[in-house]
Amino acid sequence: MIDPGERKERMAERFRQIYGRDPQAWRRAPGRVDLMGSHTDYNQGYVMTMTIDRDTWVAAASRPDRRVAICSMNIAGCNEFSLDELKQPLQLPASATDWTSYVAGVAWAMGADGWPVSGFDGLVHSTVPFGSGLSSSAALEMAVAALFEALGGYRVERLRLAQLGQRAENQYVGMNCGILDQFSSVMGQAGSTILLDCRSLSGQIIPMPPDLAVAICDTRLERHLAGTEYSERRAQCEEGARILGGIYPQVRTLRDVSAEMLSRHRADLPEVVYRRCKFIVQEDQRVLELADCLPEGDRARLGELFSASFAGARDLYEISVPAMQAMHAAMSAAPGVVGARQAGAGFGGCLVALVENARADTFAEYVSQAYTRSTGIQPNVYTVQASDGAGRLA
Ligand code: GLA
């Protein structure tokens, strides 16, 4: 991991090369990993989430002309746009947007919500891997939102800030995501996991046992079809909630559906919709059970919950791909593993494991070798720690 002092120095140097002056404001926001709760957020369910110690930094200096110039140290090419030409969402398909749309989208969402946004020259550097399910987009959005706050000298209420990031992504970039990523990136707390209730939009801190580590196992397979498949899953869940809502008036989303209601009305749902609903209803339950058993670190229970989540994602929600299965097999056989499952939206990207702290290195070594043997791909395996949510540099 790059030393923070060196990282700042390299960014400042690059900033001077590009803009010919020093940056005045610095802000950061972290990526996240979900420990349980795949695709539950847009069903107003529960997620166990934590930030990771990989984040996006933005360095900036104000400019008076209401234009934003933005460059990245990770991706070649800069962009420049006027804050006065963001009045309508672009509503481009996600495939037609580039990373700077997230920056413009945040400016648009904050401006539309009445917050003054001013022009700046900016430079971004991220240690959150892209397209691997660790919310690199939310980290960028929230770092930029925190930057607009800093430049404007105001502070938006934290939940509101997360919602503005989500609005940027939903209405400007065109990705119909839930609140999970932005909430995590803003609300994260160093050393803690959060039980997020996506209906009340409140988070509860759940302590992590000190002898357990969280390991990220990146298949290095960029997510495929994540956009279209994601919208399709979301529509299937909404269809299930609509049908069950016609039978039970209290059902607004799958959050309100119990396992009994679902099995009683199995025949009323299209088969694929039934399977999607079954996964979500069970996954919500697993999140609550995880919140209950994580602090004591009950190994057997943790292992069962993680395995059941992975099996449900593969067989019922169908967001798994062969590389994820190869990775899961490697993780499940590795020394020190307590539980292993998918992370993020699925269709490639990362998996996540709870691992005995003392065996984290052997776990990583074993997983790398086993996964490479079965797929020919060299994965990235590393442990992460929860870091603080969006704001100033530490
Ligand atoms: C993506 C979305 C989130 C959430 C997860 C799946 O990360 O951005 O809102 O739906 O997928 O849990």
XYZ file of C-alpha atoms and ligand atoms in Angstrom:
406
model
C 0.000 0.000 0.000
C 1.262 3.438 -0.919
C 2.367 5.642 1.995
C -0.143 8.530 2.490
C 2.566 11.209 2.652
C 4.107 10.007 -0.581
C 0.688 9.731 -2.205
C -0.105 13.349 -1.332
C 3.286 14.529 -2.554
C 2.887 12.723 -5.897
C -0.576 14.152 -6.378
C 0.561 17.684 -5.531
C 3.443 17.341 -7.984
C 1.159 16.136 -10.785
C -1.343 18.868 -9.944
C 1.365 21.518 -10.359
C 2.422 20.000 -13.692
C -1.135 20.114 -15.040
C -2.465 23.364 -13.591
C 0.683 25.338 -12.765
C -0.359 26.023 -9.151
C -0.779 24.261 -5.816
C -3.953 22.436 -4.768
C -5.856 24.205 -1.979
C -8.371 21.610 -0.868
C -8.129 17.847 -0.376
C -10.954 15.410 0.246
C -11.247 11.608 0.271
C -13.905 8.899 0.338
C -13.530 5.121 0.741
C -14.800 2.092 -1.166
C -16.874 -0.529 0.627
C -17.439 -4.246 0.862
C -20.676 -5.958 1.812
C -20.299 -8.770 4.336
C -23.889 -9.871 3.769
C -26.874 -8.560 1.827
C -26.511 -8.831 -1.956
C -29.117 -6.817 -3.856
C -31.178 -6.258 -0.714
C -30.719 -2.472 -0.715
C -33.141 -1.651 -3.533
C -35.674 -3.963 -1.878
C -35.508 -1.781 1.253
C -33.910 -4.637 3.157
C -30.755 -4.961 5.252
C -27.043 -5.019 4.437
C -24.001 -5.620 6.596
C -21.461 -3.285 5.093
C -18.053 -1.862 5.890
C -15.766 0.667 4.332
C -12.321 -0.474 3.243
C -8.933 1.195 3.603
C -8.787 1.874 -0.126
C -10.072 5.261 -1.106
C -10.331 8.010 -3.696
C -8.605 11.336 -3.112
C -9.368 14.555 -4.890
C -7.087 17.585 -4.796
C -8.453 20.884 -6.072
C -8.059 24.632 -6.415
C -11.018 26.963 -7.011
C -11.507 28.806 -10.232
C -13.767 31.784 -10.756
C -15.372 30.871 -14.091
C -17.849 28.121 -13.055
C -15.944 25.508 -14.987
C -14.631 22.213 -13.673
C -11.435 20.703 -15.087
C -10.810 17.191 -13.869
C -7.944 14.741 -14.439
C -7.106 11.360 -12.959
C -3.816 9.732 -12.074
C -5.376 6.309 -12.739
C -6.978 6.862 -16.140
C -5.487 8.873 -18.988
C -7.378 11.887 -20.284
C -8.916 14.919 -18.621
C -12.309 16.519 -19.031
C -13.657 20.010 -18.622
C -17.269 21.122 -18.324
C -19.320 24.150 -17.364
C -21.447 24.011 -14.221
C -24.058 26.039 -16.117
C -24.608 23.331 -18.697
C -25.694 20.677 -16.237
C -29.281 21.824 -15.887
C -30.803 18.650 -17.248
C -29.628 15.119 -16.565
C -27.904 13.671 -19.588
C -29.566 10.298 -19.165
C -26.966 8.610 -21.280
C -26.796 4.836 -21.199
C -24.129 3.814 -18.674
C -21.978 2.435 -21.510
C -21.760 5.882 -23.108
C -20.459 7.650 -20.019
C -16.902 7.944 -18.768
C -15.626 8.400 -15.215
C -15.992 12.179 -15.351
C -19.795 11.786 -15.635
C -19.762 10.892 -11.927
C -18.133 14.229 -11.192
C -20.597 16.139 -13.384
C -23.472 14.089 -11.942
C -22.604 15.073 -8.381
C -22.348 18.740 -9.394
C -25.755 18.434 -11.055
C -27.399 16.655 -8.080
C -25.992 19.073 -5.500
C -26.906 22.102 -7.582
C -30.442 20.792 -8.153
C -30.788 20.347 -4.384
C -29.934 24.013 -3.839
C -26.285 23.730 -2.749
C -23.890 26.234 -4.296
C -21.352 24.469 -6.484
C -18.317 26.357 -7.731
C -15.720 25.719 -10.395
C -12.364 24.087 -9.702
C -9.301 22.476 -11.207
C -9.139 18.965 -9.806
C -7.032 15.830 -9.767
C -8.226 12.401 -8.664
C -6.226 9.425 -7.437
C -7.869 6.193 -6.339
C -6.687 3.007 -4.665
C -10.138 1.415 -5.003
C -9.931 -1.085 -7.867
C -12.328 -0.233 -10.711
C -15.192 -2.436 -11.837
C -14.618 -5.067 -9.177
C -17.577 -4.515 -6.857
C -15.868 -2.337 -4.228
C -17.722 0.883 -5.142
C -15.059 2.890 -6.870
C -17.833 5.062 -8.352
C -19.392 5.872 -4.987
C -15.935 6.701 -3.598
C -15.419 9.167 -6.453
C -18.899 10.667 -6.064
C -18.580 11.140 -2.335
C -15.057 12.571 -2.488
C -16.283 15.109 -5.058
C -19.387 15.905 -2.974
C -17.142 16.527 0.054
C -14.972 18.741 -2.135
C -17.940 20.895 -3.210
C -18.777 21.283 0.489
C -15.212 22.345 1.263
C -15.034 24.841 -1.603
C -18.452 26.286 -0.731
C -17.818 26.374 3.044
C -20.983 24.434 3.997
C -21.805 20.967 5.281
C -24.684 18.857 3.985
C -26.324 16.453 6.434
C -24.501 13.101 5.951
C -27.449 10.968 4.839
C -28.511 13.695 2.433
C -25.029 13.755 0.929
C -25.199 9.994 0.318
C -28.630 10.391 -1.273
C -27.303 13.113 -3.581
C -24.574 10.729 -4.717
C -27.189 8.074 -5.393
C -29.298 10.596 -7.292
C -26.285 11.510 -9.438
C -25.818 7.862 -10.316
C -29.529 7.094 -10.861
C -30.562 10.184 -12.771
C -27.397 11.512 -14.351
C -25.150 8.522 -15.027
C -28.103 6.195 -15.614
C -27.281 3.357 -13.182
C -30.318 2.493 -11.081
C -28.389 1.500 -7.946
C -29.642 1.453 -4.366
C -28.237 3.487 -1.455
C -25.687 0.939 -0.200
C -22.514 2.235 -1.827
C -22.948 5.939 -1.132
C -24.278 5.365 2.393
C -21.255 3.198 3.213
C -18.768 5.628 1.693
C -20.173 8.529 3.727
C -21.124 6.830 6.997
C -18.215 4.402 7.398
C -16.319 4.366 10.673
C -12.783 3.119 11.159
C -12.705 -0.357 12.652
C -16.475 -1.008 12.430
C -19.016 -2.792 10.320
C -22.473 -1.281 9.858
C -25.870 -2.927 9.816
C -27.719 -0.747 7.308
C -31.504 -0.681 7.261
C -32.346 0.445 3.730
C -35.901 1.420 4.661
C -35.254 3.682 7.636
C -31.829 4.562 6.154
C -30.204 4.170 9.518
C -27.028 2.346 10.401
C -26.081 0.448 13.526
C -22.452 -0.176 14.394
C -21.675 -3.874 14.787
C -18.300 -4.685 16.312
C -16.025 -7.111 14.537
C -14.237 -9.696 16.683
C -10.550 -8.681 16.872
C -9.323 -12.142 15.881
C -11.128 -12.064 12.522
C -9.918 -10.325 9.365
C -11.845 -9.428 6.209
C -10.162 -10.618 3.024
C -10.978 -9.442 -0.492
C -10.449 -12.005 -3.242
C -10.596 -10.302 -6.615
C -11.290 -12.670 -9.540
C -9.774 -9.975 -11.804
C -12.642 -10.665 -14.127
C -14.286 -7.340 -14.856
C -17.988 -7.495 -14.227
C -19.894 -8.403 -17.364
C -23.434 -7.327 -18.123
C -23.636 -5.843 -14.649
C -25.802 -2.941 -15.909
C -28.478 -4.849 -17.818
C -28.573 -7.871 -15.531
C -28.776 -5.535 -12.542
C -31.855 -3.715 -13.900
C -33.437 -7.032 -14.819
C -32.990 -8.406 -11.267
C -34.390 -5.208 -9.846
C -37.466 -5.385 -12.126
C -38.055 -9.034 -11.163
C -37.997 -8.150 -7.468
C -40.413 -5.289 -8.074
C -42.723 -7.605 -9.982
C -42.699 -10.068 -7.070
C -43.483 -7.294 -4.597
C -46.306 -6.031 -6.830
C -47.940 -9.463 -7.117
C -47.608 -10.196 -3.402
C -48.796 -6.661 -2.620
C -52.034 -7.510 -4.455
C -52.550 -10.333 -1.949
C -51.130 -8.687 1.192
C -51.793 -4.944 1.278
C -48.942 -4.390 3.755
C -46.363 -5.537 1.184
C -44.667 -2.540 -0.409
C -41.309 -4.131 -1.182
C -39.720 -7.546 -0.614
C -38.701 -6.262 2.828
C -42.314 -6.900 3.873
C -42.429 -10.479 2.583
C -41.851 -13.424 4.930
C -40.621 -16.883 3.909
C -44.080 -18.284 4.731
C -45.920 -15.750 2.553
C -43.596 -16.533 -0.294
C -43.951 -20.294 -0.133
C -47.730 -20.085 0.257
C -47.985 -18.020 -2.930
C -45.277 -19.681 -4.960
C -47.765 -20.625 -7.678
C -48.893 -16.992 -8.048
C -45.425 -15.896 -9.143
C -43.576 -16.609 -12.380
C -40.955 -19.245 -11.533
C -37.945 -16.970 -12.067
C -39.545 -14.192 -10.012
C -40.175 -16.670 -7.204
C -36.482 -17.633 -7.142
C -35.331 -14.007 -7.077
C -37.740 -13.214 -4.245
C -36.689 -16.280 -2.302
C -33.055 -15.194 -2.396
C -33.826 -11.667 -1.212
C -36.112 -12.799 1.616
C -33.500 -15.308 2.822
C -30.596 -12.909 2.357
C -32.316 -10.273 4.508
C -32.718 -12.870 7.223
C -29.044 -13.801 6.938
C -28.004 -10.172 7.420
C -29.926 -9.992 10.685
C -28.461 -13.293 11.816
C -24.971 -12.114 10.939
C -25.454 -8.934 12.968
C -26.413 -11.191 15.843
C -23.549 -13.686 15.682
C -20.643 -11.620 14.302
C -19.632 -9.937 17.593
C -19.213 -13.286 19.377
C -17.494 -14.734 16.312
C -19.403 -18.033 16.277
C -17.330 -19.720 13.549
C -19.771 -22.485 12.606
C -22.717 -20.088 12.258
C -20.676 -17.529 10.314
C -19.501 -20.223 7.909
C -23.050 -21.451 7.284
C -24.405 -17.959 6.655
C -21.656 -17.104 4.180
C -22.019 -20.417 2.302
C -25.799 -20.118 2.118
C -25.466 -16.589 0.720
C -23.071 -17.765 -1.983
C -25.271 -20.747 -2.919
C -28.376 -18.531 -3.103
C -26.599 -15.952 -5.264
C -25.513 -18.739 -7.609
C -28.714 -20.829 -7.791
C -31.576 -18.446 -7.035
C -30.409 -14.951 -7.933
C -28.042 -16.167 -10.661
C -25.410 -13.475 -10.350
C -22.500 -15.901 -10.228
C -20.081 -16.709 -13.071
C -17.564 -19.599 -13.350
C -14.610 -17.476 -12.170
C -16.533 -16.619 -8.990
C -17.208 -20.301 -8.410
C -13.535 -21.162 -8.894
C -12.632 -18.416 -6.432
C -15.208 -19.601 -3.922
C -13.857 -23.147 -4.120
C -10.309 -21.872 -3.532
C -11.417 -19.714 -0.586
C -13.504 -22.464 1.004
C -10.557 -24.885 1.009
C -8.007 -22.346 2.256
C -6.448 -22.458 5.735
C -7.990 -20.025 8.204
C -11.230 -19.426 6.285
C -14.361 -18.859 8.371
C -16.797 -17.847 5.634
C -16.668 -16.969 1.918
C -19.224 -15.318 -0.357
C -19.714 -12.877 -3.263
C -19.348 -9.113 -2.862
C -20.990 -6.269 -4.766
C -23.394 -6.854 -7.637
C -21.851 -10.161 -8.830
C -21.085 -11.174 -12.455
C -17.351 -11.188 -11.726
C -15.458 -8.808 -9.471
C -14.572 -9.623 -5.882
C -15.527 -12.170 -3.284
C -15.154 -11.564 0.435
C -14.071 -13.831 3.284
C -13.895 -13.779 7.039
C -10.530 -15.222 7.947
C -8.690 -16.032 11.177
C -6.438 -13.025 11.685
C -3.441 -15.168 12.517
C -3.765 -17.119 9.266
C -4.549 -14.281 6.858
C -1.208 -14.578 5.052
C -1.430 -18.332 4.502
C -5.039 -17.890 3.406
C -3.994 -15.343 0.759
C -1.166 -17.490 -0.505
C -3.313 -20.595 -0.759
C -6.190 -18.804 -2.513
C -3.877 -17.159 -5.061
C -2.277 -20.453 -5.997
C -5.472 -22.502 -6.086
C -7.385 -19.901 -8.132
C -4.509 -19.478 -10.593
C -4.275 -23.254 -10.990
C -7.943 -23.587 -11.889
C -8.433 -20.453 -14.033
C -4.996 -19.391 -15.267
C -5.701 -15.916 -13.846
C -3.567 -14.359 -11.116
C -6.039 -12.923 -8.570
C -5.567 -10.110 -6.054
C -6.058 -11.253 -2.479
C -5.623 -8.842 0.432
C -7.086 -7.980 3.809
C -8.918 -4.723 4.431
C -9.782 -2.635 7.477
C -12.760 -0.339 7.819
C -11.793 3.327 7.382
C -13.665 6.564 8.119
C -16.303 7.843 5.718
C -15.944 10.750 3.258
C -14.185 13.875 4.459
C -10.764 15.404 5.018
C -7.565 13.442 4.614
C -6.557 11.810 7.902
C -24.156 -2.389 -6.579
C -25.175 -1.278 -6.354
C -25.698 -1.310 -4.908
C -26.186 -2.707 -4.527
C -25.153 -3.765 -4.898
C -25.663 -5.175 -4.721
O -23.023 -2.148 -5.796
O -24.583 -0.026 -6.616
O -26.704 -0.353 -4.750
O -27.434 -2.980 -5.117
O -24.721 -3.642 -6.240
O -25.944 -5.438 -3.381
